[in-house]
Short mmCIF file of C-alpha atoms and ligand atoms in Angstrom, two decimals:
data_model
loop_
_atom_site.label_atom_id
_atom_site.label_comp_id
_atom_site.label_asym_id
_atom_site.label_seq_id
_atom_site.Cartn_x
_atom_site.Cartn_y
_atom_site.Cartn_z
CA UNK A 1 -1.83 -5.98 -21.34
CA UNK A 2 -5.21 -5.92 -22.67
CA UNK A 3 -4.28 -7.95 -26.18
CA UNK A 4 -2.12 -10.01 -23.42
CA UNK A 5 -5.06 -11.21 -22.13
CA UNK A 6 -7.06 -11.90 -24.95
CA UNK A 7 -9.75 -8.82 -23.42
CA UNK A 8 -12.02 -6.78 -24.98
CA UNK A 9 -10.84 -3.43 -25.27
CA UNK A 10 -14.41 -1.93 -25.74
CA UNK A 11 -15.17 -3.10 -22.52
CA UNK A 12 -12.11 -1.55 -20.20
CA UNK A 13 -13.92 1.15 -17.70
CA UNK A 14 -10.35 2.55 -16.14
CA UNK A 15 -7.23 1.66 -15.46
CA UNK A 16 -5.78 1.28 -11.70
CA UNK A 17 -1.94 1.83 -10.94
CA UNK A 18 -0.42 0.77 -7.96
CA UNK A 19 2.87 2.69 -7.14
CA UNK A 20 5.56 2.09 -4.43
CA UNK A 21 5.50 5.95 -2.86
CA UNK A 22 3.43 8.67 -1.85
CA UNK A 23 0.63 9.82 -4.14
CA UNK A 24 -1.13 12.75 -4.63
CA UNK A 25 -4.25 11.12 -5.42
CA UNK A 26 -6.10 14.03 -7.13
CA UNK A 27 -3.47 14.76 -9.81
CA UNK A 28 -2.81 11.46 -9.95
CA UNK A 29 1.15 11.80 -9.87
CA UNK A 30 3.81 10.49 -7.54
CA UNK A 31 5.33 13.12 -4.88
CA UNK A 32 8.95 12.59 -3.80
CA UNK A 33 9.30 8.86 -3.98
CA UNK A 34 12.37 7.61 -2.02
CA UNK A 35 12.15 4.25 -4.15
CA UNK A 36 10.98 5.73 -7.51
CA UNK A 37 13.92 8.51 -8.26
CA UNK A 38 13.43 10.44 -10.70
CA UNK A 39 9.45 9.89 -10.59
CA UNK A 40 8.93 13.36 -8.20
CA UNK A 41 5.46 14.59 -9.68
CA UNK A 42 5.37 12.35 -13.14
CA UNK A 43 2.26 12.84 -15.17
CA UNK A 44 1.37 9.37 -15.24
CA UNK A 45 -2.30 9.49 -15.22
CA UNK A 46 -1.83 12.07 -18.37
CA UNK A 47 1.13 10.00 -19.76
CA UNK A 48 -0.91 6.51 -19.58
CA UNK A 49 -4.06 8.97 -20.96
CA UNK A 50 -2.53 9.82 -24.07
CA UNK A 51 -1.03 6.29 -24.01
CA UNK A 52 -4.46 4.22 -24.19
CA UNK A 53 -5.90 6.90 -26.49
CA UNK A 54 -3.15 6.41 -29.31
CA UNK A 55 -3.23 2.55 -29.42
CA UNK A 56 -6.22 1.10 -27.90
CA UNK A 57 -9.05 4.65 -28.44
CA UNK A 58 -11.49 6.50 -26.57
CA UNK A 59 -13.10 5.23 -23.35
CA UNK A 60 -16.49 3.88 -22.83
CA UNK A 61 -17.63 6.72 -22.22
CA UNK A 62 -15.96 8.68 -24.44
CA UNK A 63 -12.87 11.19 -23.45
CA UNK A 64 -9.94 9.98 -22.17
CA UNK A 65 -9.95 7.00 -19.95
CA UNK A 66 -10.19 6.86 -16.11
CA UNK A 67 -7.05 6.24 -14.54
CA UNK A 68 -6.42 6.02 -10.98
CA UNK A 69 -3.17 5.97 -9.10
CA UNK A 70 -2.24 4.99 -5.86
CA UNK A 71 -0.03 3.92 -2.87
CA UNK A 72 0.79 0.15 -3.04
CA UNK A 73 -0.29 -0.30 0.57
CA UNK A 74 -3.50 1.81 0.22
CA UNK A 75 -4.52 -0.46 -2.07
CA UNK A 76 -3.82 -3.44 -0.87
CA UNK A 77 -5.25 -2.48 2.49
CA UNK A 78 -8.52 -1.78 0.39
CA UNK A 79 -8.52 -5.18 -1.19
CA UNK A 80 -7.83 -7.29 1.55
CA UNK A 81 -10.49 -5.26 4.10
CA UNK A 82 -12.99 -5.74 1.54
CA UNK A 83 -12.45 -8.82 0.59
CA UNK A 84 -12.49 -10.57 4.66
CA UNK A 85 -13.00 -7.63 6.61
CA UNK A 86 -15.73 -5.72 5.48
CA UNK A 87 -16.98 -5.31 9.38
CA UNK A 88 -13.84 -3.96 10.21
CA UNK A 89 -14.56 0.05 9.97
CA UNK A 90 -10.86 0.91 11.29
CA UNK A 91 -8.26 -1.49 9.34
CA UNK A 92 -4.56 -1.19 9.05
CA UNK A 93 -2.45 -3.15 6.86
CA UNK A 94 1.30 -2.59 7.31
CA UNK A 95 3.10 -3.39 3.76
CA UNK A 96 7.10 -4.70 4.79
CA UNK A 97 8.79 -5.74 1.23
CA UNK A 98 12.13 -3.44 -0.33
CA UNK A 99 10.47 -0.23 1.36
CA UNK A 100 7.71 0.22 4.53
CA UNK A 101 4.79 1.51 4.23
CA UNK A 102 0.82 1.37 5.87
CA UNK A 103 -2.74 1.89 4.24
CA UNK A 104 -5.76 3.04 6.80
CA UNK A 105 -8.87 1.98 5.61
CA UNK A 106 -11.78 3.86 7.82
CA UNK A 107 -15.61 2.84 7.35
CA UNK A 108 -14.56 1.20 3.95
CA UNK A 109 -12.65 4.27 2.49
CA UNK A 110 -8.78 4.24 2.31
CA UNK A 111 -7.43 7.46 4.71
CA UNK A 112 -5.25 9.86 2.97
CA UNK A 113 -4.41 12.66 4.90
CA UNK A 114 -5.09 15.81 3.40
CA UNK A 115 -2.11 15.37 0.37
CA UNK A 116 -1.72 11.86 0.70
CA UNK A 117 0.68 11.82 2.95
CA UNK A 118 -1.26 8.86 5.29
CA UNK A 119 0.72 5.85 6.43
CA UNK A 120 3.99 6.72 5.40
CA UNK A 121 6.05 5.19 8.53
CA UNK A 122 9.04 3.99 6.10
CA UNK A 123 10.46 6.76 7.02
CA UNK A 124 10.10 8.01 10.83
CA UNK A 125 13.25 7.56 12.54
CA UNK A 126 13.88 5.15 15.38
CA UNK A 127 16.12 6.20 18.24
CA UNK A 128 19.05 4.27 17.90
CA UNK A 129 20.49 3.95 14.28
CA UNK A 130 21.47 7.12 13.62
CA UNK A 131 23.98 5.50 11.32
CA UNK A 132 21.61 3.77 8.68
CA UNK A 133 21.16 5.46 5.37
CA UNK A 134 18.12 5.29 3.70
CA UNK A 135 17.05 5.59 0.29
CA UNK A 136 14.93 8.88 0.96
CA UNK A 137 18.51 10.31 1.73
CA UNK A 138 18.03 10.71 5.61
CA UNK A 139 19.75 8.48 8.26
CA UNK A 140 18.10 6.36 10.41
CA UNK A 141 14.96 5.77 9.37
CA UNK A 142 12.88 2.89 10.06
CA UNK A 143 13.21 1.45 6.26
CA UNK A 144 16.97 1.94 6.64
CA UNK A 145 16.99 -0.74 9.46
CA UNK A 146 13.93 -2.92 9.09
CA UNK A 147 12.91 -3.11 5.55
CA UNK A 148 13.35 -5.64 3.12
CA UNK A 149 16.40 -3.98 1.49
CA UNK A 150 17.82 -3.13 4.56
CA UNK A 151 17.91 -7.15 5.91
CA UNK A 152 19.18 -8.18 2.12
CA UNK A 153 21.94 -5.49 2.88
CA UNK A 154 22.87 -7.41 5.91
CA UNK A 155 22.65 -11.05 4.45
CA UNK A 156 24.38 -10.46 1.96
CA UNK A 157 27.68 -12.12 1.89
CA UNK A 158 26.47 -14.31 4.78
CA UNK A 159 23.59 -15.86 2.56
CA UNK A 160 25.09 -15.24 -0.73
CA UNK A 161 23.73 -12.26 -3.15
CA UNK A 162 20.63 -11.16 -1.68
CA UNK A 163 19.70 -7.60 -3.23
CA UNK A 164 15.78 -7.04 -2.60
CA UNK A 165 12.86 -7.97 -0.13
CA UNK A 166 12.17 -10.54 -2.48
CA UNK A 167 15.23 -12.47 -1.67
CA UNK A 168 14.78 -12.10 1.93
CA UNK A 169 11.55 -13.60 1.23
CA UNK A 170 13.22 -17.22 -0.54
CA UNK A 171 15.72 -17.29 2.29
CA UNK A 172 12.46 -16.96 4.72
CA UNK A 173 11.15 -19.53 2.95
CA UNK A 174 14.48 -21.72 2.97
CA UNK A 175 14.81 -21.32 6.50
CA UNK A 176 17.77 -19.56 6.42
CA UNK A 177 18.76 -18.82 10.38
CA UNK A 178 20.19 -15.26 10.20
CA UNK A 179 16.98 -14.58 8.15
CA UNK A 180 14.79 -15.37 10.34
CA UNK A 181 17.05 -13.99 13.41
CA UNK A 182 16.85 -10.67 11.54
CA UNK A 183 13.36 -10.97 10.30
CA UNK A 184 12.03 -11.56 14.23
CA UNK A 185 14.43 -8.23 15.07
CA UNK A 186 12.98 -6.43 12.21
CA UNK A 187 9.61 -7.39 13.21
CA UNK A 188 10.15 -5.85 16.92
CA UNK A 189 11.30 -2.52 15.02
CA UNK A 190 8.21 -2.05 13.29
CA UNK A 191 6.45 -2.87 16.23
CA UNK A 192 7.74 -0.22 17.72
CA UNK A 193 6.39 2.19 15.86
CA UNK A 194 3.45 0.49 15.33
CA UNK A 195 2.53 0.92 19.21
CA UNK A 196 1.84 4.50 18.38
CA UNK A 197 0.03 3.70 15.45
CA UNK A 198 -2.93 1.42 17.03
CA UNK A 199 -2.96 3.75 19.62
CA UNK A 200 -3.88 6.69 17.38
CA UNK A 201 -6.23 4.96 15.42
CA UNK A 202 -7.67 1.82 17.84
CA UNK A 203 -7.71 -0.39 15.23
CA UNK A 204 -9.65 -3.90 14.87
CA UNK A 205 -7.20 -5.32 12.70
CA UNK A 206 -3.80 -5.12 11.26
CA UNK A 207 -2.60 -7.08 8.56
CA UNK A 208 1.42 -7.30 8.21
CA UNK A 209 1.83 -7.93 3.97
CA UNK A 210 4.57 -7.98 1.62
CA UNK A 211 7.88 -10.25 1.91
CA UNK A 212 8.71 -9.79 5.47
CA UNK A 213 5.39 -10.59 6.64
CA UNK A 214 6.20 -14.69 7.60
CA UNK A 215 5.74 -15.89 11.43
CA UNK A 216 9.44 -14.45 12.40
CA UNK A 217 8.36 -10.99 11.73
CA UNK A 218 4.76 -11.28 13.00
CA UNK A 219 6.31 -12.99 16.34
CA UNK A 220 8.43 -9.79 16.91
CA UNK A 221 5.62 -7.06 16.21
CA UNK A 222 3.35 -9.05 17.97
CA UNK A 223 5.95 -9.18 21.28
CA UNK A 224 6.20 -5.25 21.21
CA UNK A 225 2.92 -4.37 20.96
CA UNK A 226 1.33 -6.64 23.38
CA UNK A 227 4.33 -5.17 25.62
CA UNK A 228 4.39 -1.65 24.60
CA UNK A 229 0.90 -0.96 23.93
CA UNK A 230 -1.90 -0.13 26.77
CA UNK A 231 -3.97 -3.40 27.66
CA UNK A 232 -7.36 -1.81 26.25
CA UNK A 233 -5.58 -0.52 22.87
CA UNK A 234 -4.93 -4.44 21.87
CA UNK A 235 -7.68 -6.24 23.97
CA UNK A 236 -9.94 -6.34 20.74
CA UNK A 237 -6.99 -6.02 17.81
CA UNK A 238 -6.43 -9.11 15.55
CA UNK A 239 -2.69 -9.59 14.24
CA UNK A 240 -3.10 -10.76 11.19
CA UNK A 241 -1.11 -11.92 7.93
CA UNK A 242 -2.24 -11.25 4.26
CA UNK A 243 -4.57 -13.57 2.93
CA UNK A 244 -5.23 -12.53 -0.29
CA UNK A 245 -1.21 -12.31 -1.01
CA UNK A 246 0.77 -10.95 -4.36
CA UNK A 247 -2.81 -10.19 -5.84
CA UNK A 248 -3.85 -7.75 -3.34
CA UNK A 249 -2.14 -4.44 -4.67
CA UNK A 250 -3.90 -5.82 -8.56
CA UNK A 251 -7.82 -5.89 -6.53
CA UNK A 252 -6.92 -3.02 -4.70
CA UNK A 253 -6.63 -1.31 -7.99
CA UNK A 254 -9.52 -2.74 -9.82
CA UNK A 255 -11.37 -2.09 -6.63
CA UNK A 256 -10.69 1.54 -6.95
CA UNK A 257 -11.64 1.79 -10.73
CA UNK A 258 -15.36 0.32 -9.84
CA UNK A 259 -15.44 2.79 -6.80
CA UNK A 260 -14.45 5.48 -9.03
CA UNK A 261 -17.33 3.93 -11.68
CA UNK A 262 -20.13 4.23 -8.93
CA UNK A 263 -19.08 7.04 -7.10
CA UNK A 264 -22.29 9.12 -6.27
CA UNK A 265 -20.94 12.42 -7.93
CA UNK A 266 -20.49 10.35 -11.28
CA UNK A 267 -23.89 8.67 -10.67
CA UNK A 268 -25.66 12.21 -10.18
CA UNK A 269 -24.04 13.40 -13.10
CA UNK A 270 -25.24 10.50 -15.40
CA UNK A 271 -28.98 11.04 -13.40
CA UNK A 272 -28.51 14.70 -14.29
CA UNK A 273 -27.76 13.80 -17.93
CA UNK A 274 -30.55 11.42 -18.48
CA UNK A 275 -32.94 13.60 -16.48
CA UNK A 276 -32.12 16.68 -18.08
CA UNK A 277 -34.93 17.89 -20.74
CA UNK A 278 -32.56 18.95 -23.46
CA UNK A 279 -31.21 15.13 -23.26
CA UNK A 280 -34.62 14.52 -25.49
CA UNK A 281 -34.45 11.02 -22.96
CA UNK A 282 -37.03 10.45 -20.71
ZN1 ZN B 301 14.03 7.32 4.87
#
């Protein structure tokens, strides 16, 4: 990637990796991915590590380089509420593409949970589908009826080969009519849930990303949460759509790398360094 874009390797402070499933953000690894098999606790930070140090060398700093993994949503919900929301100190973005998933960002800091756990609604189980299989192996989750894989699954046939949430996406786009029937439907499902979200969290936006996120599906989340949800919970929430699109999960991740860069424990222990007597600096 680096040679790709004609950059200069001596000047690459980290590397951020956006992944489609739950992270454990400390060791840097996957944990039980529905959508990754096979990737259950991967050591891709060490992997990637080793990787960089073999063909491109140390860091800038010497060692091996930073590298930071994360949820897809997590860090597109960091990009996009820094990049038009900064004022917003409780923001949700709701990622609907092949899988489901949310990032919390709370005064400027994506929420985790304590193992990264945070936001993981793909796979809560509504009430009446106890038929659906979903990828993570249970029946009747919400990704199993309302996900981008799930509406493919049913357009198929009907709208020739459609396989991902990327292909629901062109028939959005080509105004296909069951698409957008099932887009508004899947829209109302994740609404559902999504009334206990804002409720839990009073938030002063949420942001519906990823292929799904057109009018049809905004039209049905919208309908059940201005129906489901108490008056004072929505009074002062904006629905909104992504604005900063494909990119978001890429400045999400570069976003984290500078964060990472400037993070006060690293900037103490550079003070420390310089500061220090035996450092023969002054
Ligand atoms: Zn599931």
């Amino acid at each position: 990637l680096i040679a790709a874009a004609g950059a200069d390797a001596s000047r690459v402070c980290g590397v951020g990796l956006s992944v489609p499933g739950p992270v454990d953000w400390e060791a840097g690894r996957v944990v039980e991915p529905p959508i990754m098999p096979g990737w259950d606790r991967y050591p891709i930070r060490e992997r990637l590590q080793d990787a960089y140090a073999r063909h491109v060398g140390a860091s800038l700093e010497g060692g091996p380089v930073p590298v930071l993994v994360d949820n897809d949503a997590n860090l597109m919900a960091l990009a996009e509420q820094q990049a038009n929301h900064r004022d917003c100190c409780a923001f949700v973005l709701v990622k609907v593409s092949t899988g489901i998933g949310a990032g919390v960002v709370v005064d400027g800091h994506v929420y985790r949970g304590i193992d990264g756990g945070a936001g993981d609604i793909g796979h809560i189980r509504v009430h009446d589908r106890a038929d659906a299989l979903c990828m993570c192996g249970s029946y009747g989750c919400l990704a199993a009826v309302a996900s981008g894989r799930a509406l493919a699954k049913e357009l198929s046939g009907a709208a020739g080969n459609a396989a991902s949430g990327s292909d629901v996406r062109r028939l959005l786009a080509e105004g296909h009519p069951d698409a957008i029937r099932l887009a508004r439907e899947a829209g109302r499902r994740v609404g559902e849930v999504l009334v206990t979200v804002v409720t839990l969290l009073n938030p002063g936006v949420l942001m519906l990303a990823g292929d799904l996120s057109g009018v049809p599906f905004m039209t049905g989340v919208r309908e059940l949460l201005y129906q489901r949800a108490m008056p004072r919970t929505t009074a002062n929430l904006q629905i909104v759509t992504s604005r900063l699109g494909d990119h978001a999960g890429l400045i999400g991740a570069a976003t984290t790398v500078v964060d990472h860069l400037y993070s006060p424990e690293r900037a103490d222990a550079r003070l420390a360094g310089i500061l220090s007597p035996q450092s023969g600096r002054p």
